[in-house]
Amino acid sequence: MPGSSIGECFRVSTFGESHGPAIGCVIDGCPPGLALVEADIQGDLDRRRPGRSRHTTQRQEADQVEILSGVFEGYTTGTPIGLLIRNTDQRSQDYGKIKDTFRPGHADYTYLQKYGRRDYRGGGRSSARETATRVAAGAVARKFLRERLGVEITAWLAQMGPIRARSFVREEIGRNPFFCPDAAVAEEMAAFLDALRKEGDSIGARVDARVGGMPVGLGEPVFDRLEADIAKAMMSINAVKAVAVGDGFGVVEQRGSEHGDALTPQGFASNHAGGVLGGISSGQDLTLSVAIKPTSSIRIPRQSIDLHGEPLEVVTTGRHDPCVGIRAVPIVEAMLALVIMDHWLRQRAQNGDVHPPLPPIPASR
Amino acid sequence: MPGSSIGECFRVSTFGESHGPAIGCVIDGCPPGLALVEADIQGDLDRRRPGRSRHTTQRQEADQVEILSGVFEGYTTGTPIGLLIRNTDQRSQDYGKIKDTFRPGHADYTYLQKYGRRDYRGGGRSSARETATRVAAGAVARKFLRERLGVEITAWLAQMGPIRARSFVREEIGRNPFFCPDAAVAEEMAAFLDALRKEGDSIGARVDARVGGMPVGLGEPVFDRLEADIAKAMMSINAVKAVAVGDGFGVVEQRGSEHGDALTPQGFASNHAGGVLGGISSGQDLTLSVAIKPTSSIRIPRQSIDLHGEPLEVVTTGRHDPCVGIRAVPIVEAMLALVIMDHWLRQRAQNGDVHPPLPPIPASR
Amino acid sequence: MPGSSIGECFRVSTFGESHGPAIGCVIDGCPPGLALVEADIQGDLDRRRPGRSRHTTQRQEADQVEILSGVFEGYTTGTPIGLLIRNTDQRSQDYGKIKDTFRPGHADYTYLQKYGRRDYRGGGRSSARETATRVAAGAVARKFLRERLGVEITAWLAQMGPIRARSFVREEIGRNPFFCPDAAVAEEMAAFLDALRKEGDSIGARVDARVGGMPVGLGEPVFDRLEADIAKAMMSINAVKAVAVGDGFGVVEQRGSEHGDALTPQGFASNHAGGVLGGISSGQDLTLSVAIKPTSSIRIPRQSIDLHGEPLEVVTTGRHDPCVGIRAVPIVEAMLALVIMDHWLRQRAQNGDVHPPLPPIPASR
Amino acid sequence: MPGSSIGECFRVSTFGESHGPAIGCVIDGCPPGLALVEADIQGDLDRRRPGRSRHTTQRQEADQVEILSGVFEGYTTGTPIGLLIRNTDQRSQDYGKIKDTFRPGHADYTYLQKYGRRDYRGGGRSSARETATRVAAGAVARKFLRERLGVEITAWLAQMGPIRARSFVREEIGRNPFFCPDAAVAEEMAAFLDALRKEGDSIGARVDARVGGMPVGLGEPVFDRLEADIAKAMMSINAVKAVAVGDGFGVVEQRGSEHGDALTPQGFASNHAGGVLGGISSGQDLTLSVAIKPTSSIRIPRQSIDLHGEPLEVVTTGRHDPCVGIRAVPIVEAMLALVIMDHWLRQRAQNGDVHPPLPPIPASR
C-alpha cells in the first residue's frame, strides 16, 4: 500500500535511491521452472544504461545486476527473486548547490512537503535511475511472456519535439541511440539534440508501443481493466503526462460507424480499439502512446525560491539528459511486461480451466 | 484483487448488472462523523440519471439509492456503508436479437472468451448503468472532501466530435444537458446530436476536469503516484481511451524552459504540470483531460460474426446514447473524488504528524 | 485494507449492523459456471438461525437471503455476487439502558475509543448477527469446493465448559441443537445450559473441525501459509481466543520422534501435523480446534463505569446466548470454506499448469 | 498476494533461501524521521544468531546486516528500506543425502508438489534462517514503537517439553541461552537438552509474550481484528501449531461472570481478555502464547519414501536444533512488532484526528 510495490500475482517491490549504496527489487510470484541467469536481465539493463551515446547522461554506471535468490540450478523456484544493483558512479557534489532550493518542475518541493526531509542528492527516489529496478524486473516478466506465450513487446521513440518518425522499420529501433524506427529521422534527432545541448535546454517526446501475440481475456473489469492498469503503470514512469490506447485522443472526433472494429470470418478488420474491448484483451495487438515532458534539470537559469521563500535563480549543472523520453523506451517495455504478466496470472486464478475457451478470432494484423 | 474493488483506505466494492435485480456498492473506510443521508447521494445520481434531455438514453430509471448500513443518527460510524439501487425499468426484449452475435466495438466477444458465458442483456456489467454505483460512492467522498478539506471537483464536456467549447462559465455547466460551460456551443451540440440521432450513428467526446483546493502531499511514489491512480481510475470508466494530466500530449513539443512552472514568493507562476510534481500533489489545481470513444451501439448496420463464426450484420435498436461522453462527466468527478479521498487517507497513514509541514506555496490560480 | 474484506482471489466484503436496515456482502472472484440459487445459501443460514432451540437466542429472524447480482439463468457469471439479508426483528429497546455504560468484556469501550461514536444497539458491527453474512458467503464457497473438488468441511461442538464429547458420530451433529457428535453428551449439555440460564451466567466452549478431500499444495509461504490464514479467519470470529492446528498445544510436550508423520508407500501413518506441512496442505485432513470465550452479556450484575468514569453496575436483559460457542459452529465451517476457496484460486494463479503434479500420497484416513 | 509480503501500511517483503547468496527484505512504509543505523538492527539479529550456546545450531553465521536504502544522514526518509544479509557459512554437503527423499514432518513433500521443484539444500525458504529477515525488519518496527509510543515487547520460553518456568524475572530472560525467565528452570532445561542431544531427538516448546504500553484502538474489525492479524503472524512462523490470546484455551471452561474484566474508576480489574476487546486493543497489556512443534530434523531414523514411492529410512545429520522453540523467541517479538506497527499506521489512516479520543482507562497492571 505504501506505493513501492506493483502487481497482485506477479508482485514487484523496489527500493533504492540513486545515490544510496544500491538499488534493487524483490519479485514475488514468478512461476517456477523459468530458466533465468543474470545475463537474461543484464541485456535489458544495458539497453537502458547511459553512455550508449553522447545524447544521454554521461554518468558511467556498471549497473551490474546480481540475482540473490529465487533461482536454483538455473531455474526459478517459485520463491521470491531478489535483484541487486550496486551504485558505483555517483558525483554527489554535482548536486550540492541545490540543497536548499526547489528546482522548477522537479519533485523537490512536493517531496519535502510530504516527507519532511528529502534526499537532495540526484533526486533521491524520484530519479530516473530508480527505474533500472523496473527494467530488471520487467526483463524476467518479458522472458516468461516470450518463451511461454509468444508475447512480443516493442516500444520506440515516435516523436521528439517537433520531429516525427515517418516510417517504421523494426530493426532500425536498435541501431540508433534514440530507439527511432526511422533511420533518416534519427539523423534529424541527433542534430536537434546537439543544438539543444548547446542551448542548455530540454525537449519532450512521445513513445509508442505495440504488443503482439496477446492472449485473449486479460483484464479484470470493472476497476482493473487491462488498459486501466496499463495506464497506471505508464503514468508511474517519471515524466509521463499522458497515456493513450488505440486511437487515443483521435476517438474524440470519430463516429461509431468508423471506430468500431468490424468482425469478419477472417478476423478483425481494423484495430481502433488498440487491443482491448470492455477492459479485456481481444487478442489483437495492444497499441499505445505515452507523452513525456521535458526534464526540469536544465542549464538555462530558472526562477525559483529557497527553503525560506526567498527568490533566486536555479541552474543545474552536471550530467543530464536533454531528452528523457529516449530512456523511457525500455521502461515502457518493462512496465508493459509487468502488467501483462500480472494479468495473465490473475486471469488464471479467476478463470483457469472452468470453461473451454472459444478458438480465438484471428487478429487483423 | 478480482477487479471490482478500488481504493486502499477508502475502499469501494461494487456489484450489479444493468438487468439484474439491483446494483450497489460497499464503502469501507469512510471516517466516522460525516453527516450523511440519502439526499446527499441522490443529488449526484440525479445529475447522471438519463431522461434529463432527449439527447441521452430514454430509459427511465428511478435510481433511488438506499443506505443499508454504516450510518447512525445521521452520521457515519466508521463501519462499512452499504448502498443499494434497485433496477426498475428494464426492457430485456430490446436485446434479444443480439444474443448470439458480437457487436463490433462492444465487449461481447471478450466477455464470452473470458467468462465462458455472458449476460447478453444490456451489456451486463460492462454497461454504463453499472457506473451509477461509482457516482453513489463518489458522492460520499465528495462530501467529505468538500466539507473537511475544501476540495472542489468540476468536470465538463470540453469537446463533442468537432465542436469545442470556446469559453468557460462555471454556472453554465449545470444549465444545459451537455455539461458544456459554453452556452452558445451547447446549442451547436444540440443540433449536432439531433442530426446524429437521425443518422443512427454516434460520436466521441473529450471531458476536462479541474480540482481546486487540493491538499499538498497526496500520492505515493513510485508506483502509486497520484496521477497514476487517477489515470487508472479514468481508464476504468467505460469507453475511455486516453488520459492526460496538465498539458498532456502538449508536452511532447515543449522545451524544459517553457514547461517548468516557476516558483516565486507569490506562488507558482504557471501550471503546466497540472497539479502534480514527482507524483505528489503540489497544491495547485489538478487539471486533466479524458478521451471517450463513440459508442458501438448504433443503428447503422455493422459487419460482424455470430457465435459460430458466420458473417452477419448487426443493428442495435432500442434506447441508446449517441454520445456517451455526456454521461461520463459526473462519473469522472466521482472517480476523482474516490482517488483523492483514498490518497488523503493513505498519506495520513504514511506521514500523519511525524514532521511539521511547511506552509504551502500559494497556487498560481 | 479497512478490515471488512477477506480474501485475495475470492474476496468477500461485508456490511451491516445488527440493528440497521440490512446486512449483506459482496463476493468478488467466484468462478463462472457454478449453479447457484438462494436455497443453496439459505440452508446454511437456517442452520445458524437462532430459534432452533431454547438454548440459543430467542430473537426471531427471517434471515432470508436475496441474490442481487452475479447469477444469470441459474449459474454464476464470474461477476460480483451481491447478497442481501434484511433485518426484520429488532428490539432496540432491550439495549436502551446500556447507552452510556461499558459492559465488561464487551467491545463498547474499545469501539468508542476507536471511532468516537458507537452504535450501542445490540453491539453494532461486533454482534454475532453480523456473521450471518459470513455464513452466506461461505455457503457459496462450500458449494464450489464440494462439487468441483470433493472437499468436505465439518465442525462440531467438542466441549462446553467442563463437558466433553466422548464419541464421534457424524450424523449426530445435525440431530441436536448443540452440533454435538455425541447424543448422550448432548443431553448433559442441555441440562447444563438450563441451569446456567437460571443463574443468568454464560459459559465458554471449544469447537473442533475437520476438512476432508483437501487438495495438495494450498498455502503461500512464507507469510500466507494455509494455517496462518486459517488462524486469522478463526480469530476474526467474535469471541474466539485461541486456535490450534493438528495436535495444537499438545506439541509442546512431544518429541520429534513422536510428532513426525511417517510416510509409507501406503500413505501417511499419522496426522499430528493436522494437514499442513511447511505451510502447505499435504492432502491429509485439516484438523483444528478453536476456543470461544463466554459471552459478556449476562444477567449477573457486573461492575463497570459509565462514560464519565463513574462506577455502576451493569445488568444485560433481553435475549442472549448463554453459550455463543454453539452458534460459532456454522461460522467456523463458513470461514474455513472462504480460506480454502481463496487459497485454491491463489495457487492456481501462482502454479497453475507450469509443471506436472506428482500423484498425491494417500492420506492416512 | 504471492505470500512473501506482510503488512498493509508497514509492508515487509522478504526474499532469500538459507543456502542462496543472500537473504533480505524491503520495508515499505516506515515513517520518515526515525534515527536508524545498522547497529539498531544488528542487536536483535545477534540475539537470534546461532552459536550463542551449545544448545542451538552450530552453524556459524556472521549475519551482518547492511542497510541499502531508505536512510539518509542517519534518519529514515520515508522511502523503502532495503536490508541485506549475506549468507557466509553454508555446508551444502550436509544435505546431499536427502535430495531424493522426504523427511517426515518436513516441508519437502508439500514443496515439491506445489512448485514442481525444490531447493533441497537446508530447507530452502522453509528454513529457520529465512526468519532472520523478519527479525531485521522487526527491529526497525520495535525501535519506532519503543521511541515514539513507549511500546515494549517481551517474549520468553515459558515451557520446554515437560519443564515449565515457575517464576518470572524479566532480567533473567537475557542471561541464559533459553530466554527463560527462571534461572533454576534454565538449569533444568540445559540438562534436558543435553540428554536429548545424545538421543538425537527433539522437543516442542511454548513461547509466551507480553506487550506493554499498548495504544488503544488498534485493530480493524471485522476481519482484521488485532488478534486475528497477530494469530496469522504467529502461525506464519515455522513450526508454530497454535496461538492463544489472553486466557486462551482456558476460556473454554470459564463462566462469563469470571471471564469479563470488570471496569472500575481505577482501571481494569483483570486481564482475561489479553488486551483486546471486540478485536481492538484496550490499552491493557497484550498477552499471548504460542505452541511450537519439535523439529523433524533428527538423528533417530524415521520411516519415509523416496521420490519413486519406495520405502526407506531417513536420518538427518549435520547441525540442527533439538529445540527450535528457543530460536522462536526473538521471532515472536519481531512479528508482534510488525503487526502492531502496521496496525498503528492503519488506524491513523482510518481514524486519525477525526474525533477527540477519550482519556484511556488505566490498565490493570
PDB file of C-alpha atoms in Angstrom, chain C residues 1-6 8-9 14 102 104-107 109-116 125 130 134 159 161-162 196 199 201-206 216-217 219-225 227-229 231-232 235-236 238 241-245 249 251-257 259-265 273 276-278 280-282 291-295 298 302-305 309 311 335 346-347 350-351 355 358-361, chain D residues 1-6 8-9 14 102 104-107 109-116 125 130 134 159 161-162 196 199 201-206 216-217 219-225 227-229 231-232 235-236 238 241-245 249 251-257 259-265 273 276-278 280-282 291-295 298 302-305 309 311 335 346-347 350-351 355 358-361:
ATOM      1  CA  MET C   1      -7.472  -2.554   3.972  1.00  0.00           C
ATOM      2  CA  PRO C   2     -10.065  -1.095   6.316  1.00  0.00           C
ATOM      3  CA  GLY C   3     -10.874  -4.526   7.672  1.00  0.00           C
ATOM      4  CA  SER C   4     -14.237  -5.533   6.269  1.00  0.00           C
ATOM      5  CA  SER C   5     -12.867  -7.615   3.429  1.00  0.00           C
ATOM      6  CA  ILE C   6     -11.244 -11.045   3.393  1.00  0.00           C
ATOM      7  CA  GLU C   8      -7.329 -12.175  -2.288  1.00  0.00           C
ATOM      8  CA  CYS C   9      -8.883 -14.077  -5.190  1.00  0.00           C
ATOM      9  CA  THR C  14     -19.345  -7.429   4.284  1.00  0.00           C
ATOM     10  CA  PHE C 102     -19.458  -0.077  29.134  1.00  0.00           C
ATOM     11  CA  PRO C 104     -17.318  -5.649  30.930  1.00  0.00           C
ATOM     12  CA  GLY C 105     -15.794  -7.929  28.307  1.00  0.00           C
ATOM     13  CA  HIS C 106     -17.738  -6.251  25.558  1.00  0.00           C
ATOM     14  CA  ALA C 107     -16.420  -4.108  22.767  1.00  0.00           C
ATOM     15  CA  TYR C 109     -15.187   0.776  25.313  1.00  0.00           C
ATOM     16  CA  THR C 110     -12.799  -0.028  22.524  1.00  0.00           C
ATOM     17  CA  TYR C 111     -15.299   0.867  19.821  1.00  0.00           C
ATOM     18  CA  LEU C 112     -15.943   4.241  21.383  1.00  0.00           C
ATOM     19  CA  GLN C 113     -12.239   4.930  21.705  1.00  0.00           C
ATOM     20  CA  LYS C 114     -11.617   3.964  18.120  1.00  0.00           C
ATOM     21  CA  TYR C 115     -14.496   5.539  16.314  1.00  0.00           C
ATOM     22  CA  GLY C 116     -15.564   8.342  18.621  1.00  0.00           C
ATOM     23  CA  ARG C 125     -20.962  -4.460  13.977  1.00  0.00           C
ATOM     24  CA  GLU C 130     -23.083  -9.746  11.506  1.00  0.00           C
ATOM     25  CA  ARG C 134     -20.029 -14.779   6.551  1.00  0.00           C
ATOM     26  CA  GLN C 159     -16.626 -29.197  24.567  1.00  0.00           C
ATOM     27  CA  GLY C 161     -17.487 -25.770  29.796  1.00  0.00           C
ATOM     28  CA  PRO C 162     -16.415 -28.946  31.576  1.00  0.00           C
ATOM     29  CA  LEU C 196     -26.868 -21.744  33.524  1.00  0.00           C
ATOM     30  CA  GLU C 199     -28.265 -18.457  37.035  1.00  0.00           C
ATOM     31  CA  ASP C 201     -24.468 -16.690  33.538  1.00  0.00           C
ATOM     32  CA  SER C 202     -22.674 -17.899  30.421  1.00  0.00           C
ATOM     33  CA  ILE C 203     -20.030 -20.487  29.517  1.00  0.00           C
ATOM     34  CA  GLY C 204     -17.144 -20.971  27.118  1.00  0.00           C
ATOM     35  CA  ALA C 205     -16.747 -23.721  24.533  1.00  0.00           C
ATOM     36  CA  ARG C 206     -14.398 -25.487  22.150  1.00  0.00           C
ATOM     37  CA  VAL C 216      -2.408 -30.728  -2.080  1.00  0.00           C
ATOM     38  CA  GLY C 217      -0.434 -27.521  -2.427  1.00  0.00           C
ATOM     39  CA  GLY C 219      -0.855 -22.158   1.046  1.00  0.00           C
ATOM     40  CA  GLU C 220       1.630 -19.442   0.096  1.00  0.00           C
ATOM     41  CA  PRO C 221       4.731 -19.375   2.230  1.00  0.00           C
ATOM     42  CA  VAL C 222       6.131 -17.580   3.968  1.00  0.00           C
ATOM     43  CA  PHE C 223       3.511 -15.251   5.388  1.00  0.00           C
ATOM     44  CA  ASP C 224       0.345 -16.631   3.865  1.00  0.00           C
ATOM     45  CA  ARG C 225       0.785 -20.205   4.966  1.00  0.00           C
ATOM     46  CA  GLU C 227      -2.665 -22.396   8.639  1.00  0.00           C
ATOM     47  CA  ALA C 228      -1.785 -18.716   9.083  1.00  0.00           C
ATOM     48  CA  ASP C 229      -4.741 -17.550   7.026  1.00  0.00           C
ATOM     49  CA  ALA C 231      -5.835 -18.844  12.150  1.00  0.00           C
ATOM     50  CA  LYS C 232      -6.619 -15.298  11.101  1.00  0.00           C
ATOM     51  CA  MET C 235      -9.631 -15.348  15.322  1.00  0.00           C
ATOM     52  CA  SER C 236     -11.749 -12.913  13.342  1.00  0.00           C
ATOM     53  CA  ASN C 238     -16.397 -12.896  17.562  1.00  0.00           C
ATOM     54  CA  LYS C 241      -9.471 -16.529  21.862  1.00  0.00           C
ATOM     55  CA  ALA C 242      -7.297 -19.360  20.550  1.00  0.00           C
ATOM     56  CA  VAL C 243      -6.678 -21.552  17.501  1.00  0.00           C
ATOM     57  CA  ALA C 244      -4.835 -24.865  17.249  1.00  0.00           C
ATOM     58  CA  VAL C 245      -3.947 -26.942  14.197  1.00  0.00           C
ATOM     59  CA  PHE C 249      -0.715 -27.168  22.230  1.00  0.00           C
ATOM     60  CA  VAL C 251       3.055 -30.498  20.524  1.00  0.00           C
ATOM     61  CA  VAL C 252       4.718 -28.650  23.365  1.00  0.00           C
ATOM     62  CA  GLU C 253       5.474 -31.906  25.153  1.00  0.00           C
ATOM     63  CA  GLN C 254       6.029 -34.078  22.077  1.00  0.00           C
ATOM     64  CA  ARG C 255       9.341 -35.320  20.804  1.00  0.00           C
ATOM     65  CA  GLY C 256      10.267 -35.201  17.149  1.00  0.00           C
ATOM     66  CA  SER C 257      10.310 -38.987  17.016  1.00  0.00           C
ATOM     67  CA  HIS C 259       5.369 -35.949  16.186  1.00  0.00           C
ATOM     68  CA  GLY C 260       6.654 -36.539  12.675  1.00  0.00           C
ATOM     69  CA  ASP C 261       4.047 -38.204  10.460  1.00  0.00           C
ATOM     70  CA  ALA C 262       5.885 -41.109   8.821  1.00  0.00           C
ATOM     71  CA  LEU C 263       5.444 -41.659   5.099  1.00  0.00           C
ATOM     72  CA  THR C 264       4.891 -45.193   3.864  1.00  0.00           C
ATOM     73  CA  PRO C 265       4.111 -46.478   0.384  1.00  0.00           C
ATOM     74  CA  ALA C 273       0.579 -32.088  11.659  1.00  0.00           C
ATOM     75  CA  VAL C 276      -0.274 -28.822   6.709  1.00  0.00           C
ATOM     76  CA  LEU C 277       3.485 -29.151   6.299  1.00  0.00           C
ATOM     77  CA  GLY C 278       5.686 -26.111   5.809  1.00  0.00           C
ATOM     78  CA  ILE C 280       1.164 -26.032   2.552  1.00  0.00           C
ATOM     79  CA  SER C 281      -1.652 -28.574   2.566  1.00  0.00           C
ATOM     80  CA  SER C 282      -0.397 -32.136   2.347  1.00  0.00           C
ATOM     81  CA  ALA C 291     -11.577 -21.762  21.878  1.00  0.00           C
ATOM     82  CA  ILE C 292     -14.587 -19.498  22.397  1.00  0.00           C
ATOM     83  CA  LYS C 293     -14.959 -17.335  25.466  1.00  0.00           C
ATOM     84  CA  PRO C 294     -18.197 -16.998  27.436  1.00  0.00           C
ATOM     85  CA  THR C 295     -20.352 -14.083  26.348  1.00  0.00           C
ATOM     86  CA  ILE C 298     -25.169 -11.842  31.237  1.00  0.00           C
ATOM     87  CA  ARG C 302     -21.144  -6.765  36.763  1.00  0.00           C
ATOM     88  CA  GLN C 303     -19.049  -3.864  37.928  1.00  0.00           C
ATOM     89  CA  SER C 304     -18.316  -1.190  35.323  1.00  0.00           C
ATOM     90  CA  ILE C 305     -18.152   2.561  34.692  1.00  0.00           C
ATOM     91  CA  GLY C 309     -15.885   7.307  34.671  1.00  0.00           C
ATOM     92  CA  PRO C 311     -18.796   3.324  38.859  1.00  0.00           C
ATOM     93  CA  MET C 335     -14.690 -19.261   7.373  1.00  0.00           C
ATOM     94  CA  ARG C 346      -4.423 -18.303  -5.401  1.00  0.00           C
ATOM     95  CA  GLN C 347      -2.366 -21.415  -6.022  1.00  0.00           C
ATOM     96  CA  GLN C 350       0.840 -18.973  -8.877  1.00  0.00           C
ATOM     97  CA  ASN C 351       1.369 -22.509 -10.092  1.00  0.00           C
ATOM     98  CA  HIS C 355       4.681 -28.410 -14.007  1.00  0.00           C
ATOM     99  CA  LEU C 358       3.127 -35.709  -8.610  1.00  0.00           C
ATOM    100  CA  PRO C 359       0.386 -38.199  -7.787  1.00  0.00           C
ATOM    101  CA  PRO C 360      -0.770 -37.317  -4.288  1.00  0.00           C
ATOM    102  CA  ILE C 361       0.236 -39.626  -1.450  1.00  0.00           C
TER     103      ILE C 361
ATOM    104  CA  MET D   1      -0.547 -11.739  -2.783  1.00  0.00           C
ATOM    105  CA  PRO D   2       2.034 -14.417  -3.504  1.00  0.00           C
ATOM    106  CA  GLY D   3       2.784 -14.767   0.186  1.00  0.00           C
ATOM    107  CA  SER D   4       6.151 -13.206   0.812  1.00  0.00           C
ATOM    108  CA  SER D   5       4.820  -9.873   1.991  1.00  0.00           C
ATOM    109  CA  ILE D   6       3.155  -8.872   5.237  1.00  0.00           C
ATOM    110  CA  GLU D   8      -0.671  -3.051   4.680  1.00  0.00           C
ATOM    111  CA  CYS D   9       0.908   0.249   5.742  1.00  0.00           C
ATOM    112  CA  THR D  14      11.275 -10.844   2.190  1.00  0.00           C
ATOM    113  CA  PHE D 102      11.028 -36.773   2.010  1.00  0.00           C
ATOM    114  CA  PRO D 104       8.748 -36.905   7.824  1.00  0.00           C
ATOM    115  CA  GLY D 105       7.245 -33.730   9.236  1.00  0.00           C
ATOM    116  CA  HIS D 106       9.262 -31.585   6.904  1.00  0.00           C
ATOM    117  CA  ALA D 107       8.030 -29.473   4.044  1.00  0.00           C
ATOM    118  CA  TYR D 109       6.843 -33.265   0.057  1.00  0.00           C
ATOM    119  CA  THR D 110       4.496 -30.327   0.010  1.00  0.00           C
ATOM    120  CA  TYR D 111       7.055 -28.006  -1.555  1.00  0.00           C
ATOM    121  CA  LEU D 112       7.703 -30.462  -4.363  1.00  0.00           C
ATOM    122  CA  GLN D 113       4.013 -30.883  -5.001  1.00  0.00           C
ATOM    123  CA  LYS D 114       3.463 -27.170  -5.061  1.00  0.00           C
ATOM    124  CA  TYR D 115       6.410 -25.910  -7.023  1.00  0.00           C
ATOM    125  CA  GLY D 116       7.454 -28.908  -9.068  1.00  0.00           C
ATOM    126  CA  ARG D 125      12.750 -20.985   2.077  1.00  0.00           C
ATOM    127  CA  GLU D 130      14.842 -17.178   6.483  1.00  0.00           C
ATOM    128  CA  ARG D 134      11.824 -10.988   9.894  1.00  0.00           C
ATOM    129  CA  GLN D 159       7.867 -24.267  28.669  1.00  0.00           C
ATOM    130  CA  GLY D 161       8.681 -30.238  26.831  1.00  0.00           C
ATOM    131  CA  PRO D 162       7.531 -31.073  30.374  1.00  0.00           C
ATOM    132  CA  LEU D 196      18.049 -35.046  24.156  1.00  0.00           C
ATOM    133  CA  GLU D 199      19.429 -39.356  21.995  1.00  0.00           C
ATOM    134  CA  ASP D 201      15.709 -36.452  19.263  1.00  0.00           C
ATOM    135  CA  SER D 202      13.949 -33.085  19.529  1.00  0.00           C
ATOM    136  CA  ILE D 203      11.302 -31.470  21.728  1.00  0.00           C
ATOM    137  CA  GLY D 204       8.454 -28.991  21.464  1.00  0.00           C
ATOM    138  CA  ALA D 205       8.055 -25.744  23.376  1.00  0.00           C
ATOM    139  CA  ARG D 206       5.731 -22.937  24.379  1.00  0.00           C
ATOM    140  CA  VAL D 216      -5.882   1.965  22.479  1.00  0.00           C
ATOM    141  CA  GLY D 217      -7.774   1.455  19.256  1.00  0.00           C
ATOM    142  CA  GLY D 219      -7.361  -3.372  15.075  1.00  0.00           C
ATOM    143  CA  GLU D 220      -9.777  -3.187  12.152  1.00  0.00           C
ATOM    144  CA  PRO D 221     -12.921  -5.207  12.637  1.00  0.00           C
ATOM    145  CA  VAL D 222     -14.343  -7.353  11.330  1.00  0.00           C
ATOM    146  CA  PHE D 223     -11.700  -9.398   9.552  1.00  0.00           C
ATOM    147  CA  ASP D 224      -8.533  -7.604  10.530  1.00  0.00           C
ATOM    148  CA  ARG D 225      -9.052  -7.658  14.260  1.00  0.00           C
ATOM    149  CA  GLU D 227      -5.703 -10.642  17.437  1.00  0.00           C
ATOM    150  CA  ALA D 228      -6.531 -12.061  14.010  1.00  0.00           C
ATOM    151  CA  ASP D 229      -3.512 -10.455  12.376  1.00  0.00           C
ATOM    152  CA  ALA D 231      -2.552 -15.031  15.057  1.00  0.00           C
ATOM    153  CA  LYS D 232      -1.697 -15.037  11.381  1.00  0.00           C
ATOM    154  CA  MET D 235       1.237 -19.117  12.651  1.00  0.00           C
ATOM    155  CA  SER D 236       3.417 -17.915   9.797  1.00  0.00           C
ATOM    156  CA  ASN D 238       7.978 -22.035  11.056  1.00  0.00           C
ATOM    157  CA  LYS D 241       0.947 -25.070  15.592  1.00  0.00           C
ATOM    158  CA  ALA D 242      -1.256 -22.983  17.919  1.00  0.00           C
ATOM    159  CA  VAL D 243      -1.847 -19.451  19.168  1.00  0.00           C
ATOM    160  CA  ALA D 244      -3.740 -18.258  22.233  1.00  0.00           C
ATOM    161  CA  VAL D 245      -4.594 -14.736  23.372  1.00  0.00           C
ATOM    162  CA  PHE D 249      -7.972 -22.331  25.737  1.00  0.00           C
ATOM    163  CA  VAL D 251     -11.750 -19.722  28.403  1.00  0.00           C
ATOM    164  CA  VAL D 252     -13.455 -22.937  27.387  1.00  0.00           C
ATOM    165  CA  GLU D 253     -14.290 -23.755  30.998  1.00  0.00           C
ATOM    166  CA  GLN D 254     -14.807 -20.197  32.218  1.00  0.00           C
ATOM    167  CA  ARG D 255     -18.109 -18.556  33.024  1.00  0.00           C
ATOM    168  CA  GLY D 256     -18.955 -15.065  31.855  1.00  0.00           C
ATOM    169  CA  SER D 257     -19.059 -13.887  35.461  1.00  0.00           C
ATOM    170  CA  HIS D 259     -14.050 -14.008  32.394  1.00  0.00           C
ATOM    171  CA  GLY D 260     -15.285 -10.462  31.975  1.00  0.00           C
ATOM    172  CA  ASP D 261     -12.660  -7.902  33.016  1.00  0.00           C
ATOM    173  CA  ALA D 262     -14.538  -5.502  35.307  1.00  0.00           C
ATOM    174  CA  LEU D 263     -14.021  -1.768  34.806  1.00  0.00           C
ATOM    175  CA  THR D 264     -13.526   0.388  37.873  1.00  0.00           C
ATOM    176  CA  PRO D 265     -12.680   4.092  38.164  1.00  0.00           C
ATOM    177  CA  ALA D 273      -9.144 -10.808  27.533  1.00  0.00           C
ATOM    178  CA  VAL D 276      -8.133  -6.971  23.038  1.00  0.00           C
ATOM    179  CA  LEU D 277     -11.893  -6.420  23.151  1.00  0.00           C
ATOM    180  CA  GLY D 278     -14.036  -6.779  20.071  1.00  0.00           C
ATOM    181  CA  ILE D 280      -9.459  -3.732  19.169  1.00  0.00           C
ATOM    182  CA  SER D 281      -6.682  -3.072  21.675  1.00  0.00           C
ATOM    183  CA  SER D 282      -7.984  -1.854  25.025  1.00  0.00           C
ATOM    184  CA  ALA D 291       2.954 -23.652  20.668  1.00  0.00           C
ATOM    185  CA  ILE D 292       5.981 -24.830  18.695  1.00  0.00           C
ATOM    186  CA  LYS D 293       6.349 -28.384  17.474  1.00  0.00           C
ATOM    187  CA  PRO D 294       9.549 -30.416  17.763  1.00  0.00           C
ATOM    188  CA  THR D 295      11.770 -30.218  14.692  1.00  0.00           C
ATOM    189  CA  ILE D 298      16.524 -35.577  13.997  1.00  0.00           C
ATOM    190  CA  ARG D 302      12.452 -42.257  10.567  1.00  0.00           C
ATOM    191  CA  GLN D 303      10.377 -44.151   8.068  1.00  0.00           C
ATOM    192  CA  SER D 304       9.728 -42.376   4.771  1.00  0.00           C
ATOM    193  CA  ILE D 305       9.605 -42.820   0.978  1.00  0.00           C
ATOM    194  CA  GLY D 309       7.423 -44.087  -3.623  1.00  0.00           C
ATOM    195  CA  PRO D 311      10.202 -47.054   1.440  1.00  0.00           C
ATOM    196  CA  MET D 335       6.390 -10.451  14.319  1.00  0.00           C
ATOM    197  CA  ARG D 346      -3.618   1.704   9.655  1.00  0.00           C
ATOM    198  CA  GLN D 347      -5.711   3.168  12.427  1.00  0.00           C
ATOM    199  CA  GLN D 350      -8.824   5.304   9.224  1.00  0.00           C
ATOM    200  CA  ASN D 351      -9.360   7.449  12.279  1.00  0.00           C
ATOM    201  CA  HIS D 355     -12.731  12.836  16.834  1.00  0.00           C
ATOM    202  CA  LEU D 358     -11.375   9.667  25.375  1.00  0.00           C
ATOM    203  CA  PRO D 359      -8.731   9.555  28.087  1.00  0.00           C
ATOM    204  CA  PRO D 360      -7.583   5.941  28.226  1.00  0.00           C
ATOM    205  CA  ILE D 361      -8.675   3.839  31.177  1.00  0.00           C
TER     206      ILE D 361
END
